[in-house]
Short mmCIF file of C-alpha atoms in Angstrom, two decimals:
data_model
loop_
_atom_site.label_atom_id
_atom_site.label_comp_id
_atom_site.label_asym_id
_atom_site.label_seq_id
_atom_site.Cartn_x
_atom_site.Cartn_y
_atom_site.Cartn_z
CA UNK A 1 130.26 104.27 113.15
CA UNK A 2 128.48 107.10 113.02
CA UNK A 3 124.98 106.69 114.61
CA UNK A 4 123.83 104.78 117.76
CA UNK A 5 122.63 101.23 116.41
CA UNK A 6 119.93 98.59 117.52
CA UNK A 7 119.31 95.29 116.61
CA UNK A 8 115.79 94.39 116.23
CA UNK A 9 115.29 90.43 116.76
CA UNK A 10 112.21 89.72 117.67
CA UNK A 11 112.66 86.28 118.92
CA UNK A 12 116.81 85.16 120.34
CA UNK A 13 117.46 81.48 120.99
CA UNK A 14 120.03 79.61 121.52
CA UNK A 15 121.48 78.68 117.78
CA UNK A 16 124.32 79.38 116.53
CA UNK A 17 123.46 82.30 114.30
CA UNK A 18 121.90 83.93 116.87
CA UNK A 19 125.26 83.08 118.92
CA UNK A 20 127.38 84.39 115.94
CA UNK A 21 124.68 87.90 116.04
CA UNK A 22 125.60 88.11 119.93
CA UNK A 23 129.39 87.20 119.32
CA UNK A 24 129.62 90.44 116.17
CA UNK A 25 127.12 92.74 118.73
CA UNK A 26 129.86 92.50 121.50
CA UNK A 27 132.28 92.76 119.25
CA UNK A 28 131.04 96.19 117.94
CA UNK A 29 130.54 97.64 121.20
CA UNK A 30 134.00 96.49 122.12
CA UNK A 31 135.21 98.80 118.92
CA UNK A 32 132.87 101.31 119.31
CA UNK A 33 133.12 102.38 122.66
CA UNK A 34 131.44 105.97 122.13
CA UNK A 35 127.84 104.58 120.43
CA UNK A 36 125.06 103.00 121.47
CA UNK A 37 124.62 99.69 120.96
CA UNK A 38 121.80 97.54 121.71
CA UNK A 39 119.33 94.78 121.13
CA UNK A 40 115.40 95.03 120.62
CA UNK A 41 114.24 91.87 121.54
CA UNK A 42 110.30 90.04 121.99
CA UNK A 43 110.90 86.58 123.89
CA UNK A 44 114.49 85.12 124.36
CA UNK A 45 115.25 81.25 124.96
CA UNK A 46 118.85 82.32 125.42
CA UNK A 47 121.24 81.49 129.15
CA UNK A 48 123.40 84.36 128.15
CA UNK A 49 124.01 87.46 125.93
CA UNK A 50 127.56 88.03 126.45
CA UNK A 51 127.24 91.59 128.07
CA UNK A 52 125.41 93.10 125.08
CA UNK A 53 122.38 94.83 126.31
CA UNK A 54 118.62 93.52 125.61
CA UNK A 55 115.87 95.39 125.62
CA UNK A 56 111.76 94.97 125.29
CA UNK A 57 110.74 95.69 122.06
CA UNK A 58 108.64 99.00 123.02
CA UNK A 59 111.70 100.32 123.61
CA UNK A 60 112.66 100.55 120.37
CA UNK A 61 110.23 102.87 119.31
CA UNK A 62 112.31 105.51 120.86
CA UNK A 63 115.87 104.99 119.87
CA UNK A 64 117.48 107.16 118.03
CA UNK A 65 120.28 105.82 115.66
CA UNK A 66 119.98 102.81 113.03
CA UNK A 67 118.17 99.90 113.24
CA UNK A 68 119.51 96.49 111.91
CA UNK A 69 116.33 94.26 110.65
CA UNK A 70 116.61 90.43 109.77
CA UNK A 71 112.54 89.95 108.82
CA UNK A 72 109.93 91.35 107.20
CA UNK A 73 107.55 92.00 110.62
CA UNK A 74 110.03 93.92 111.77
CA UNK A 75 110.70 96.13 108.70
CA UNK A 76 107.02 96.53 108.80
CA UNK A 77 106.88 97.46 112.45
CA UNK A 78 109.91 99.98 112.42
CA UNK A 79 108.27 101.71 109.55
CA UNK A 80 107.21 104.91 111.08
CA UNK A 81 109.47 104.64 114.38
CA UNK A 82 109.97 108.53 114.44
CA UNK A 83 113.87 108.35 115.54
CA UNK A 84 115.53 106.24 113.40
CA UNK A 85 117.68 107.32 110.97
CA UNK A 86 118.99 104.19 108.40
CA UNK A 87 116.95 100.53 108.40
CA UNK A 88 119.10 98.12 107.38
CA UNK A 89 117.56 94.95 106.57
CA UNK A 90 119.52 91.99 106.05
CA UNK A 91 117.47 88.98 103.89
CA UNK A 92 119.03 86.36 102.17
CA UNK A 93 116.15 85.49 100.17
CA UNK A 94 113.38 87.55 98.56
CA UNK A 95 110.38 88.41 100.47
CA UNK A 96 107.49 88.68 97.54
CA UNK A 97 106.98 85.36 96.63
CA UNK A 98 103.11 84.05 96.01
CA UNK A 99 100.37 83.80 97.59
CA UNK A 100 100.84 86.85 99.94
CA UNK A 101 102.23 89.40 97.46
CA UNK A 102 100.09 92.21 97.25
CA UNK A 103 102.77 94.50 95.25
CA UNK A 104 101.46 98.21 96.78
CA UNK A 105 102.33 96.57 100.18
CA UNK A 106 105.90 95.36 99.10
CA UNK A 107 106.13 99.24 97.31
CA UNK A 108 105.89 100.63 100.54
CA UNK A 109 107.79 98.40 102.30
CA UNK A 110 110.78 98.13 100.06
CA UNK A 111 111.25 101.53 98.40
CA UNK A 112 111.75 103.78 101.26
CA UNK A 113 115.09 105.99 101.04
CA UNK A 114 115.94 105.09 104.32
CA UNK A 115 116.33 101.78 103.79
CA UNK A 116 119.29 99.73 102.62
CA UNK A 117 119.11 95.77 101.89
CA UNK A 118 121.72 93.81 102.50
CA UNK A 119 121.32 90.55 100.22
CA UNK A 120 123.96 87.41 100.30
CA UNK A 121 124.52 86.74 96.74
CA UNK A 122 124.94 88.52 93.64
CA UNK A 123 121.94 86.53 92.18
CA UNK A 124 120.04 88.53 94.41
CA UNK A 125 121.57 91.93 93.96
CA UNK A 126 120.39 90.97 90.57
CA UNK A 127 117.04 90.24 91.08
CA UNK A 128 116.26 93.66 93.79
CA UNK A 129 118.05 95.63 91.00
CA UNK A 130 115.52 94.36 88.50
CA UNK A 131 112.56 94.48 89.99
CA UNK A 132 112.35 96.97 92.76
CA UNK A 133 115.68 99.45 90.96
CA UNK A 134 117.42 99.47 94.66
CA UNK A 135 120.77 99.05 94.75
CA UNK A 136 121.39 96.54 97.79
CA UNK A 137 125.17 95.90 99.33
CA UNK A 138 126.62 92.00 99.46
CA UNK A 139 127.99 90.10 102.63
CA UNK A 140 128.58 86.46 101.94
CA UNK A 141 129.40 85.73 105.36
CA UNK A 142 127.62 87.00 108.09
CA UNK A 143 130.60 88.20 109.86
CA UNK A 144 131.93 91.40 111.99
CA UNK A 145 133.73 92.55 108.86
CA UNK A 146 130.56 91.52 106.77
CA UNK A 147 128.07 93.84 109.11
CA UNK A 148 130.22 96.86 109.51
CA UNK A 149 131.12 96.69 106.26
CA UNK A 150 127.32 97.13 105.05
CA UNK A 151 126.36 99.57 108.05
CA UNK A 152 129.22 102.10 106.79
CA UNK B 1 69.31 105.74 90.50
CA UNK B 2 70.31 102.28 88.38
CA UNK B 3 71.30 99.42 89.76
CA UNK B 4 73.42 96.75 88.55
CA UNK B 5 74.41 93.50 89.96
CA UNK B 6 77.62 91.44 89.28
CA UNK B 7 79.98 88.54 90.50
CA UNK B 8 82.41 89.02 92.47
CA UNK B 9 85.24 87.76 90.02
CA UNK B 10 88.47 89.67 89.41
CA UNK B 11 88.52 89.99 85.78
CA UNK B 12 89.71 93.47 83.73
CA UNK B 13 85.49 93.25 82.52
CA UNK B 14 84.17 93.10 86.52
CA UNK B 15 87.08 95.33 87.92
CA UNK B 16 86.13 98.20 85.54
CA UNK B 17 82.55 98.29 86.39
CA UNK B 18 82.82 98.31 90.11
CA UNK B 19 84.32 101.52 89.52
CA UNK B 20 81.57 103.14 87.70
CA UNK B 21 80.10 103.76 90.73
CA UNK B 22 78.62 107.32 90.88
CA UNK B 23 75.57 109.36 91.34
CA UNK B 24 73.22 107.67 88.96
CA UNK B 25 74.47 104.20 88.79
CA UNK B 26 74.90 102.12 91.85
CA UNK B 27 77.15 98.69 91.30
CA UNK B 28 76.58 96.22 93.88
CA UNK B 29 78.90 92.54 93.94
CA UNK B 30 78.31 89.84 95.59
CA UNK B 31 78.86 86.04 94.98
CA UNK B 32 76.38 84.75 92.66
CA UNK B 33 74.64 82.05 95.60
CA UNK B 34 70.74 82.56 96.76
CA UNK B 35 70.30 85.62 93.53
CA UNK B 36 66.55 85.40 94.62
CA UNK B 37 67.56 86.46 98.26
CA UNK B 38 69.91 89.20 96.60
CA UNK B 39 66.77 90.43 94.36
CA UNK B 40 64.62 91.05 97.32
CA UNK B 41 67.43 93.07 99.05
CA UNK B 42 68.58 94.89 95.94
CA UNK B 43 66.19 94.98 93.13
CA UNK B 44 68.79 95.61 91.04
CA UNK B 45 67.85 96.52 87.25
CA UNK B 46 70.51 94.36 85.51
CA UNK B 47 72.08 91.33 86.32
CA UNK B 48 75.24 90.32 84.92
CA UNK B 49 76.21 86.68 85.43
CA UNK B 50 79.48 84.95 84.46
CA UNK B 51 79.45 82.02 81.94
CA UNK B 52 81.55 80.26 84.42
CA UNK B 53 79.08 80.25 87.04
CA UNK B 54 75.47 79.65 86.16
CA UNK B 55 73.45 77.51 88.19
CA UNK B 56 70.29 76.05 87.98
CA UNK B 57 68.78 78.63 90.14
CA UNK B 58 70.36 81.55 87.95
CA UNK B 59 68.72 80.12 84.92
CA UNK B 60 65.50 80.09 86.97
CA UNK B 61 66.35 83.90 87.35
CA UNK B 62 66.75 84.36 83.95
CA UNK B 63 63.82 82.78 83.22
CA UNK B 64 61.64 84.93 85.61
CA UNK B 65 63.15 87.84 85.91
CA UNK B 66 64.73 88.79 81.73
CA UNK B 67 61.58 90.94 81.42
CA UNK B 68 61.79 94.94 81.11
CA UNK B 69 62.28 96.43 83.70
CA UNK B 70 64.87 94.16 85.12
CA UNK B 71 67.98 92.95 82.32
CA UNK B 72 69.83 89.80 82.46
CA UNK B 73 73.46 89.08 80.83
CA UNK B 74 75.87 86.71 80.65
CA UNK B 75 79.51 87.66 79.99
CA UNK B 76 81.74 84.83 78.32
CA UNK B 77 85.29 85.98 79.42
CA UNK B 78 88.17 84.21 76.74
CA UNK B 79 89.16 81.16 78.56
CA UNK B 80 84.97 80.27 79.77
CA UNK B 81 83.40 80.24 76.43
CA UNK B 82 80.46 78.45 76.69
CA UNK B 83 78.38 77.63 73.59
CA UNK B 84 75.55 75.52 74.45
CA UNK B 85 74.76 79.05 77.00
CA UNK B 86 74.25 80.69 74.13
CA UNK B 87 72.43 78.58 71.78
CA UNK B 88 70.40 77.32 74.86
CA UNK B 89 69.74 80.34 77.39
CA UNK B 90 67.64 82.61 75.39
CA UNK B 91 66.22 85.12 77.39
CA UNK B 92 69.47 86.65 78.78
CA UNK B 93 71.92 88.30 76.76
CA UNK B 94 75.39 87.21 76.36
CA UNK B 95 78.29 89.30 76.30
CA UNK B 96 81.25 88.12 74.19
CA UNK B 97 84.88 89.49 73.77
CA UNK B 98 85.45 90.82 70.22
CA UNK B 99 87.71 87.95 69.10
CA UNK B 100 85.40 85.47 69.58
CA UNK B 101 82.07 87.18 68.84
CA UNK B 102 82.13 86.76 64.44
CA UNK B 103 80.97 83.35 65.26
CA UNK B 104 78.14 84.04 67.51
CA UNK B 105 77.03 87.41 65.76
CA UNK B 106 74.01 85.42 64.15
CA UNK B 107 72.54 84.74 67.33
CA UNK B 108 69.73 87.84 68.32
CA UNK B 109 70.76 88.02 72.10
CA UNK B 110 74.82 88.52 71.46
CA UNK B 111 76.57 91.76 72.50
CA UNK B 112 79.77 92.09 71.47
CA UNK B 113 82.70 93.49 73.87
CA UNK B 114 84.23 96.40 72.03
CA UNK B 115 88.36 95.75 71.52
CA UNK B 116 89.65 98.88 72.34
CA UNK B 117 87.38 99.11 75.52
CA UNK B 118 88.70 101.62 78.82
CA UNK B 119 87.55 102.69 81.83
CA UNK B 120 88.79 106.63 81.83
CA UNK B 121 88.25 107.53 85.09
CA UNK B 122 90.90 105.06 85.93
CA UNK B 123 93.40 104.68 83.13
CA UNK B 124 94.59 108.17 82.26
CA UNK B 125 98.35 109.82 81.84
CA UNK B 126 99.24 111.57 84.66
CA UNK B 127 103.46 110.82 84.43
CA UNK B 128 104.90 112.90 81.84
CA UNK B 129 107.76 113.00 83.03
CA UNK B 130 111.03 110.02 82.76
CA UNK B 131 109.78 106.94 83.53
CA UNK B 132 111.48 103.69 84.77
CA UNK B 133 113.34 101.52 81.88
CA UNK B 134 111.43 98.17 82.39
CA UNK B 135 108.95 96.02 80.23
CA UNK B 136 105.90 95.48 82.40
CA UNK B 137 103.66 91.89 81.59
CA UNK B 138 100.22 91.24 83.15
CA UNK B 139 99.76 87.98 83.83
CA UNK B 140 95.81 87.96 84.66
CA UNK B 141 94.66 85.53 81.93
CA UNK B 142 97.71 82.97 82.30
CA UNK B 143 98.21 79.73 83.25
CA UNK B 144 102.26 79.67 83.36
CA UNK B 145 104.40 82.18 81.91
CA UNK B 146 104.52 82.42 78.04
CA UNK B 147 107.60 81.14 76.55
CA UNK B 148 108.63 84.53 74.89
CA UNK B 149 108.42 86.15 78.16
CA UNK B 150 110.54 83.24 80.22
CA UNK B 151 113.65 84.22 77.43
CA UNK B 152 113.85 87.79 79.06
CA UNK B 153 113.67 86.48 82.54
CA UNK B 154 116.55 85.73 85.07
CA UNK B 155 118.46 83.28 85.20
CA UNK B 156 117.41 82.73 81.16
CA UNK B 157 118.53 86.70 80.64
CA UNK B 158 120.98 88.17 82.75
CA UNK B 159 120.21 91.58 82.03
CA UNK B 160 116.32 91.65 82.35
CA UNK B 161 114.34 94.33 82.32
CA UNK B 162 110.97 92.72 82.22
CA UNK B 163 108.67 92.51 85.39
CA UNK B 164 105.49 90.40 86.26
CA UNK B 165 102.68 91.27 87.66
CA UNK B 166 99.11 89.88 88.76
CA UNK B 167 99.08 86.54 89.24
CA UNK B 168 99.42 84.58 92.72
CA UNK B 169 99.75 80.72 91.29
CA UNK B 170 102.85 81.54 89.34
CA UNK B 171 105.64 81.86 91.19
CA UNK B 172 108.90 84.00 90.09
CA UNK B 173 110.94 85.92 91.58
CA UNK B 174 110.20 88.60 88.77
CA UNK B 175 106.60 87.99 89.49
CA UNK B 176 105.74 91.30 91.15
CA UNK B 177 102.30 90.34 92.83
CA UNK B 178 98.72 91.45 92.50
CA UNK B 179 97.37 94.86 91.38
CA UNK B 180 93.91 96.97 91.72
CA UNK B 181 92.86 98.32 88.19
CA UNK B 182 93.94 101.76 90.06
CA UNK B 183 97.60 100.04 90.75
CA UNK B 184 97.65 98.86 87.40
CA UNK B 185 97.22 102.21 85.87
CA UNK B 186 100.04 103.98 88.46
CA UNK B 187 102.13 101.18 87.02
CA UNK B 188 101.26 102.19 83.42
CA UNK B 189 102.23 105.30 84.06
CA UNK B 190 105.42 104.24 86.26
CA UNK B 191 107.04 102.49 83.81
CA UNK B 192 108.08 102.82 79.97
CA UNK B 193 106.95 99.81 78.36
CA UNK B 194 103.89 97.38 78.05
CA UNK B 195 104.40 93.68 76.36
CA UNK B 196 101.20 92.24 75.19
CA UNK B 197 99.93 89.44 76.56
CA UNK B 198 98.22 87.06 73.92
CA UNK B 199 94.83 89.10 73.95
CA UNK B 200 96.76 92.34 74.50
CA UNK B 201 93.98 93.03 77.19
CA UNK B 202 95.62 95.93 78.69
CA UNK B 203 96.96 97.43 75.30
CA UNK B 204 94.15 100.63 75.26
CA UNK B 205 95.21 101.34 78.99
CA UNK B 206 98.66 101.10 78.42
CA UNK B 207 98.11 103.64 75.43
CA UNK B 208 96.50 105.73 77.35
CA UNK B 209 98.76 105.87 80.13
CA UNK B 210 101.53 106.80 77.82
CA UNK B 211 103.44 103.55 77.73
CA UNK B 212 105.57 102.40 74.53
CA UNK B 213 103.88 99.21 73.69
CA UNK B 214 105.46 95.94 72.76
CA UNK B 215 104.54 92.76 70.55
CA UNK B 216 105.57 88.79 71.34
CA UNK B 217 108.79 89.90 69.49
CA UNK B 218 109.44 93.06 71.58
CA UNK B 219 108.87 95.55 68.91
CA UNK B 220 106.93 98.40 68.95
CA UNK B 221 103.17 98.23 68.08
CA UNK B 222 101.81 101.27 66.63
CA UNK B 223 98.24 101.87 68.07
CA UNK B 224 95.35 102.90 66.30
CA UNK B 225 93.23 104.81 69.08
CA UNK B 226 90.02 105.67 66.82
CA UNK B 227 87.51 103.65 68.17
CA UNK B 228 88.11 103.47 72.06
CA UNK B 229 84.93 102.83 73.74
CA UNK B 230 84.59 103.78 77.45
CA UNK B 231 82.98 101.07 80.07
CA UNK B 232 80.38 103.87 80.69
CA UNK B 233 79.39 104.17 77.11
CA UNK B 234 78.75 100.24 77.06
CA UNK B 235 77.16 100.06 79.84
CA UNK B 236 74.93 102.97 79.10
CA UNK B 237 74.38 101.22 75.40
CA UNK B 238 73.43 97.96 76.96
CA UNK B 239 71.47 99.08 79.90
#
């Protein structure tokens, strides 16, 4: 890994995707001893968080590194964060569906150079291709191999 | 200083004459409710009404107020026709898209919409350079999208090139979402090809912006760009 990275999540609970996301965090620091790795986080419902380091969201305004997205708010919200380097977002589903798609907004939220989509089907490398001409990288499961995978 | 008064509808006709705005012609829009409240704060000098919203009180307006120096008009956009309007409301004058206006050119108080009609502060080429491979559709005037465009969509087409835009109540992922006339005209000159939509309402600005432009059947449509009107020039000719 080449760059620091953060997580931003804006709300953790106690599911089991967010319990697989804490699971493949730890499991990156583990292999990564010499990087930075973190979680940006708004509220939390969680008990634990398996030694992987939270922190308030304002915080993230100041890392330095990549930033791993899962929504739209926060893709919106890192946008002009000054230090980070690659936004990777990962959506399984597309984000410009009617009745709030205002396309100049979805312009400047999806075709930024520093940003790489990471979709879960080819149906939807497809469809990004089409309409938006971004080439977008495929994990099917949402696994430690999956993430570092895309992130590399 | 002229004024001019209009709906607030988002229509190609409306959109381009907001943005005539300039030093000797002032555009104001607002929705068409209490006009006798907006004639005391505005004065405007024309009033231009759409056929799809004409109230009782509006043709009181018309009544009163379709004297020089204050004009009166009614625009019939494609899909809100209305006849009786015509035949009926007299003293305002009633503008009418080309394709429809033969059969209402024997009535005095008709003005017909030119075809080829462009507002060219907006819609001019400014990408000369390679432009992105896709068909671009608007779908302002639609209800669903037309079957000749669903055949080049996913999952129908699996290599599609063809993108949607402008229209919030049909859902697709291809459907792109809604565009300014000053978006519309960056896409026009963003990408390489324009598909016309049953009126080919966008076909002069596509032209104009340099884009290759396609029939139903996807072929190339050779335009004939002698007798482009301006919105300025019609509105100055009208006014």
């Amino acid at each position: 890994m080449k760059n620091d990275l953060g997580f931003l999540c804006l709300d953790l609970k106690q599911t089991v995707e967010h319990n697989t996301l804490m699971s493949i965090i730890r499991s990156i620091i583990d292999n990564n001893p010499f990087n930075q790795v973190c979680v940006f986080n708004h509220s939390s419902s969680r008990t634990g968080y398996e030694n992987v380091p939270v922190l308030p969201i304002s915080h993230c305004k100041f890392f330095e590194g990549d930033l791993f997205l899962f929504d739209i708010l926060s893709l919106s919200m890192s946008k002009n964060f000054p230090g980070i380097k690659t936004k990777y977002l990962y959506y399984p589903s597309i984000p410009w569906t009617p009745p709030n798609n205002y396309y100049m907004m979805w312009k400047d939220l999806l075709k930024d150079s520093d940003l790489k989509i990471i979709t879960t089907d080819t149906v939807l490398q497809q469809i990004y291709k089409t309409c938006w001409d971004i080439d977008t990288k495929n994990i099917e499961n949402f696994s430690y191999e999956g993430i570092t995978n895309a992130i590399q | 200083m002229i004024k001019i008064f209009l709906p607030e509808i988002n229509s190609k006709f409306y959109n381009n004459i907001r943005h005539l705005s300039d030093n000797l012609l002032e555009v104001h829009s607002y929705a068409p409710i209490d006009i006798y409240k907006i004639h005391n704060r505005i004065s405007a000098n024309a009033y231009i009404f759409d056929s799809s919203y004409v109230s009782s009180e509006i043709v009181q307006f018309i009544n009163e107020y379709s004297e020089l120096p204050t004009k009166t008009f009614i625009y019939h956009r494609n899909s809100h026709l209305n006849k009786d309007m015509i035949r009926y409301i007299k003293k305002s004058n009633h503008i009418i898209s080309h394709n429809l206006f033969d059969e209402f050119s024997k009535y005095k108080n008709t003005i017909q919409l030119p075809e080829h009609i462009i507002n060219e502060k907006i819609f001019y080429r400014t990408n000369f350079k390679e432009r992105i491979d896709r068909e671009v559709y608007l779908l302002d005037n639609d209800k669903e999208i037309p079957k000749y465009i669903s055949d080049r969509l996913l999952p129908n087409k699996k290599d599609s090139k063809t993108i949607l835009f402008n229209n919030s109540s049909i859902p697709h992922a291809q459907n792109l979402g809604i565009l300014t006339e000053t978006d519309k005209a960056k896409i026009l000159n963003e990408y390489k090809y324009y598909v016309c939509d049953e009126h080919a309402e966008y076909m002069t600005e596509a032209f104009s912006c340099g884009c290759v432009i396609l029939d139903k059947n996807f072929s190339e449509i050779q335009f004939d760009n002698s007798d482009i009107q301006t919105f300025s020039q019609f509105v100055k000719k009208i006014l």
